[in-house]
Amino acid sequence: QVSLVESGGGSVGEGGSLRLACKIAGLTTRDYCVGWFQQRPGKEREGIGGIFIASGTLYYADSKKGRFTVSLDNDETTLTLQIDRLKSWDSARYYCAADPSPRKCELLPRLSCSGGYCSRAFDNWGQGTQVTVSL
């Protein structure tokens, strides 16, 4: 059973940086797409970026390039999201997700979902970690 546990959220002043982590467990193959999503209050969950583990290929939403960096540790058990130069509109809940289809990594940058559709978009989700950016 795949387990994803996010950590690292909190309250940060605008202009600061934050590093979120997603602890990954239960993958039986390296053929998995793992990625990060952002859900602002009242909005849909949107893809930020992800990586297909087997190939190491990174995928980013165009709107997130520059300040958001996705990386996977050498043990392939922790997916990290570095957010630099934080803005007030980065305040959101950040989710980690995993899916065995490489196609999901290609779709992730353009993916937005809400409610039950998210469980169909990606097979596995963490509970999320809250980030609040203050002025």
CSV table of C-alpha atoms in Angstrom, one decimal:
chain,number,residue,atom,x,y,z
A,1,GLN,CA,0.0,0.0,0.0
A,2,VAL,CA,1.4,3.4,-1.0
A,3,SER,CA,1.8,5.9,1.7
A,4,LEU,CA,2.6,9.6,1.3
A,5,VAL,CA,3.2,11.8,4.2
A,6,GLU,CA,3.9,15.5,3.8
A,7,SER,CA,5.7,17.7,6.2
A,8,GLY,CA,7.4,21.1,6.4
A,9,GLY,CA,4.5,23.5,6.2
A,10,GLY,CA,4.0,26.4,8.4
A,11,SER,CA,3.8,30.2,8.6
A,12,VAL,CA,6.5,32.2,6.7
A,13,GLY,CA,6.9,35.9,5.9
A,14,GLU,CA,6.7,37.0,2.3
A,15,GLY,CA,10.1,36.8,0.6
A,16,GLY,CA,11.2,33.8,2.6
A,17,SER,CA,11.7,30.2,1.6
A,18,LEU,CA,10.2,26.9,2.6
A,19,ARG,CA,11.1,23.3,2.0
A,20,LEU,CA,8.3,20.8,2.0
A,21,ALA,CA,9.0,17.0,2.2
A,22,CYS,CA,6.9,14.0,1.2
A,23,LYS,CA,7.9,10.7,2.7
A,24,ILE,CA,7.1,8.0,0.2
A,25,ALA,CA,6.6,4.3,1.2
A,26,GLY,CA,5.1,1.2,-0.4
A,27,LEU,CA,6.2,1.6,-4.0
A,28,THR,CA,6.9,-1.8,-5.5
A,29,THR,CA,8.4,-0.4,-8.7
A,30,ARG,CA,10.3,2.6,-9.9
A,31,ASP,CA,7.7,3.2,-12.6
A,32,TYR,CA,5.9,5.8,-10.7
A,33,CYS,CA,5.1,9.5,-11.2
A,34,VAL,CA,5.3,11.4,-7.9
A,35,GLY,CA,4.5,15.1,-7.7
A,36,TRP,CA,3.3,18.2,-5.9
A,37,PHE,CA,0.0,20.0,-6.0
A,38,GLN,CA,-1.2,23.3,-4.6
A,39,GLN,CA,-4.7,24.0,-3.4
A,40,ARG,CA,-5.5,27.6,-2.5
A,41,PRO,CA,-8.7,28.3,-0.4
A,42,GLY,CA,-11.8,27.9,-2.5
A,43,LYS,CA,-9.8,26.8,-5.6
A,44,GLU,CA,-9.1,23.6,-7.4
A,45,ARG,CA,-6.0,21.5,-6.7
A,46,GLU,CA,-3.4,22.4,-9.3
A,47,GLY,CA,-0.3,20.6,-10.4
A,48,ILE,CA,3.1,22.2,-9.6
A,49,GLY,CA,5.7,19.7,-10.7
A,50,GLY,CA,6.6,16.1,-10.6
A,51,ILE,CA,9.2,13.5,-11.5
A,52,PHE,CA,8.9,10.1,-13.1
A,53,ILE,CA,11.2,8.0,-10.8
A,54,ALA,CA,12.4,5.5,-13.4
A,55,SER,CA,13.6,8.1,-15.9
A,56,GLY,CA,14.3,11.0,-13.5
A,57,THR,CA,12.4,13.3,-15.9
A,58,LEU,CA,11.1,16.4,-14.2
A,59,TYR,CA,7.8,18.1,-15.2
A,60,TYR,CA,6.7,21.6,-14.2
A,61,ALA,CA,3.7,23.8,-14.7
A,62,ASP,CA,4.8,26.9,-16.6
A,63,SER,CA,3.4,29.2,-13.9
A,64,LYS,CA,5.5,27.5,-11.3
A,65,LYS,CA,8.9,27.5,-13.0
A,66,GLY,CA,11.5,29.7,-11.3
A,67,ARG,CA,10.4,29.7,-7.7
A,68,PHE,CA,9.3,26.1,-7.3
A,69,THR,CA,11.8,23.2,-7.4
A,70,VAL,CA,10.9,19.6,-7.2
A,71,SER,CA,13.6,17.0,-6.3
A,72,LEU,CA,13.8,13.4,-5.2
A,73,ASP,CA,16.5,12.2,-2.8
A,74,ASN,CA,19.0,9.5,-3.8
A,75,ASP,CA,17.0,6.8,-1.8
A,76,GLU,CA,13.9,7.8,-3.8
A,77,THR,CA,11.9,7.9,-0.6
A,78,THR,CA,11.5,11.6,-0.1
A,79,LEU,CA,10.1,14.0,-2.6
A,80,THR,CA,11.0,17.7,-1.9
A,81,LEU,CA,9.4,20.9,-2.9
A,82,GLN,CA,11.5,24.0,-2.4
A,83,ILE,CA,9.6,27.3,-2.7
A,84,ASP,CA,11.6,30.5,-2.8
A,85,ARG,CA,10.7,34.2,-2.7
A,86,LEU,CA,7.4,33.3,-1.2
A,87,LYS,CA,4.4,35.4,-2.1
A,88,SER,CA,1.1,35.9,-0.2
A,89,TRP,CA,-0.7,33.9,-2.9
A,90,ASP,CA,1.5,30.9,-2.3
A,91,SER,CA,-0.6,30.4,0.9
A,92,ALA,CA,-2.3,27.0,0.2
A,93,ARG,CA,-2.4,23.4,1.2
A,94,TYR,CA,0.3,21.4,-0.6
A,95,TYR,CA,-0.3,17.8,-1.5
A,96,CYS,CA,2.0,15.0,-2.6
A,97,ALA,CA,0.6,12.5,-5.1
A,98,ALA,CA,1.8,9.3,-6.8
A,99,ASP,CA,0.6,7.3,-9.7
A,100,PRO,CA,2.0,4.4,-11.7
A,101,SER,CA,1.3,5.9,-15.1
A,102,PRO,CA,4.1,7.9,-16.7
A,103,ARG,CA,1.4,9.7,-18.6
A,104,LYS,CA,0.3,11.3,-15.4
A,105,CYS,CA,3.6,13.1,-15.1
A,106,GLU,CA,3.0,14.5,-18.6
A,107,LEU,CA,-0.4,15.7,-17.6
A,108,LEU,CA,0.5,17.0,-14.2
A,109,PRO,CA,1.6,20.5,-15.3
A,110,ARG,CA,-1.9,21.1,-16.8
A,111,LEU,CA,-3.9,19.2,-14.2
A,112,SER,CA,-6.4,20.7,-11.9
A,113,CYS,CA,-8.9,18.8,-9.9
A,114,SER,CA,-11.4,19.0,-7.1
A,115,GLY,CA,-13.2,16.6,-4.8
A,116,GLY,CA,-13.5,13.1,-6.0
A,117,TYR,CA,-11.9,13.7,-9.3
A,118,CYS,CA,-8.5,14.1,-7.7
A,119,SER,CA,-8.7,10.5,-6.6
A,120,ARG,CA,-9.2,9.5,-10.2
A,121,ALA,CA,-6.5,11.9,-11.5
A,122,PHE,CA,-3.8,10.4,-9.3
A,123,ASP,CA,-4.1,7.0,-7.5
A,124,ASN,CA,-2.5,8.0,-4.2
A,125,TRP,CA,-2.5,11.2,-2.2
A,126,GLY,CA,-1.1,12.5,1.1
A,127,GLN,CA,-3.1,14.5,3.6
A,128,GLY,CA,-1.3,17.7,2.7
A,129,THR,CA,0.6,20.3,4.6
A,130,GLN,CA,-0.5,23.9,5.1
A,131,VAL,CA,1.6,26.9,4.1
A,132,THR,CA,0.7,30.4,5.2
A,133,VAL,CA,2.6,33.3,3.9
A,134,SER,CA,2.2,36.6,5.7
A,135,LEU,CA,2.9,40.1,4.5
